[in-house]
Amino acid sequence: MTTQAETRPSAASKPVRWAADAVATMREGARLRLDYSAQSLWRVDRMIEELRRERTPYPAVENTLRGLGAYAGEVIARQTGAEWWASGGDHWIRTPDGRLWDPIDEARRCFAGDGSLRLLCRDATSGWSRG
């Protein structure tokens, strides 16, 4: 049986909160200002790379990675008008052109050394202009 995907506002409530929590945590703990711009994702990628280089155990950063992935999703949503979709506990961003993106999983791939939230955002927003 397949689950009907939820759209905003209910599908967005958790990732929007996770993103806001990540912004607050980075500002208070790491003195890193995140302003929901595509440029800020450079800093996020570097932060995740630093956690990986320090060999931080995954369970210790799991929630942080979820929040930073949700933050990247919110950057994409704000630039393109994309919407959060949810099913079975997973959350994705659906851009207006119908493509689905998984920024939360991309944050996990960044931590594993094989991903980039900055490049995900670039790909998701390429060729897109709002009005």
Coordinates of C-alpha atoms in Angstrom, one line a residue:
M1 CA 0.0 0.0 0.0
T2 CA 1.3 3.4 -0.9
T3 CA 1.0 6.4 1.3
Q4 CA -0.5 9.6 -0.2
A5 CA 2.1 12.3 -0.1
E6 CA 1.4 15.3 2.1
T7 CA 1.9 18.9 0.9
R8 CA 2.3 22.1 2.8
P9 CA 1.6 23.1 5.4
S10 CA 1.8 19.7 7.3
A11 CA 4.7 18.3 5.2
A12 CA 6.7 21.4 5.8
S13 CA 6.2 21.8 9.5
K14 CA 8.9 19.4 10.7
P15 CA 11.7 20.4 8.1
V16 CA 10.9 24.2 8.6
R17 CA 11.4 23.7 12.4
W18 CA 14.5 21.6 11.9
A19 CA 16.0 24.3 9.7
A20 CA 15.2 27.0 12.1
D21 CA 16.7 25.0 15.0
A22 CA 19.9 24.5 12.9
V23 CA 20.1 28.2 12.2
A24 CA 19.8 29.0 15.9
T25 CA 22.3 26.2 16.9
M26 CA 24.9 27.3 14.4
R27 CA 24.5 31.0 15.4
E28 CA 24.8 30.2 19.1
G29 CA 27.2 27.2 19.1
A30 CA 29.4 27.8 16.1
R31 CA 29.0 31.5 15.7
L32 CA 27.9 30.8 12.1
R33 CA 25.3 33.1 10.6
L34 CA 22.9 31.4 8.2
D35 CA 20.6 33.7 6.2
Y36 CA 18.8 31.2 3.8
S37 CA 20.9 32.3 0.9
A38 CA 22.5 29.9 -1.6
Q39 CA 25.9 31.4 -0.7
S40 CA 25.4 30.3 3.0
L41 CA 25.5 26.7 1.8
W42 CA 29.3 27.1 1.2
R43 CA 29.6 27.6 5.0
V44 CA 27.3 24.7 5.7
D45 CA 29.3 22.3 3.5
R46 CA 32.5 23.5 5.3
M47 CA 30.9 22.9 8.7
I48 CA 29.9 19.4 7.7
E49 CA 33.4 18.7 6.3
E50 CA 34.9 19.9 9.5
L51 CA 32.7 17.5 11.6
R52 CA 33.8 14.7 9.3
R53 CA 37.5 15.5 9.5
E54 CA 37.2 15.5 13.3
R55 CA 35.8 12.0 13.0
T56 CA 32.7 13.0 15.0
P57 CA 30.6 9.9 15.5
Y58 CA 27.5 9.9 13.3
P59 CA 25.0 9.5 16.2
A60 CA 26.4 12.6 17.7
V61 CA 25.7 14.7 14.6
E62 CA 22.6 12.9 13.2
N63 CA 20.1 15.6 14.3
T64 CA 22.5 18.4 13.2
L65 CA 22.8 16.9 9.7
R66 CA 19.0 16.6 9.5
G67 CA 18.7 20.3 10.4
L68 CA 21.4 21.4 8.0
G69 CA 19.7 19.3 5.2
A70 CA 16.4 20.9 6.1
Y71 CA 18.0 24.3 6.0
A72 CA 19.3 23.6 2.4
G73 CA 15.8 22.5 1.5
E74 CA 14.4 25.8 2.8
V75 CA 17.0 27.7 0.7
I76 CA 15.8 25.8 -2.4
A77 CA 12.1 26.4 -1.4
R78 CA 12.6 30.1 -0.9
Q79 CA 14.5 30.5 -4.2
T80 CA 12.1 28.5 -6.4
G81 CA 8.8 28.2 -4.6
A82 CA 9.4 24.5 -4.0
E83 CA 7.3 22.6 -1.5
W84 CA 8.1 20.0 1.1
W85 CA 6.6 16.6 0.6
A86 CA 6.5 13.8 3.1
S87 CA 5.8 10.1 3.1
G88 CA 6.7 7.4 5.5
G89 CA 8.7 9.7 7.7
D90 CA 11.0 10.9 4.8
H91 CA 10.9 14.5 3.6
W92 CA 11.8 15.8 0.1
I93 CA 11.6 19.1 -1.7
R94 CA 9.6 19.2 -5.0
T95 CA 10.6 22.1 -7.2
P96 CA 7.9 23.7 -9.5
D97 CA 9.3 21.8 -12.5
G98 CA 8.3 18.5 -10.7
R99 CA 11.7 17.3 -9.7
L100 CA 12.2 15.8 -6.3
W101 CA 15.3 16.5 -4.1
D102 CA 16.4 15.0 -0.9
P103 CA 18.5 17.6 0.9
I104 CA 18.4 15.8 4.3
D105 CA 20.0 12.7 2.7
E106 CA 22.4 14.9 0.9
A107 CA 23.6 16.3 4.2
R108 CA 24.3 12.7 5.3
R109 CA 26.2 12.1 2.1
C110 CA 28.2 15.3 2.8
F111 CA 29.2 13.9 6.1
A112 CA 30.2 10.6 4.4
G113 CA 32.4 12.7 2.1
D114 CA 30.3 12.2 -1.0
G115 CA 27.9 15.1 -1.3
S116 CA 27.4 18.9 -1.3
L117 CA 24.4 20.9 -0.2
R118 CA 25.8 23.9 -2.2
L119 CA 25.8 21.8 -5.4
L120 CA 22.4 20.3 -4.7
C121 CA 21.0 23.8 -4.4
R122 CA 22.7 24.9 -7.6
D123 CA 21.3 21.9 -9.5
A124 CA 17.8 22.4 -8.0
T125 CA 17.7 26.1 -8.8
S126 CA 19.5 26.0 -12.2
G127 CA 17.5 27.5 -14.9
W128 CA 14.9 28.7 -12.5
S129 CA 13.9 32.3 -12.0
R130 CA 11.0 33.6 -10.0
G131 CA 9.0 36.3 -11.8

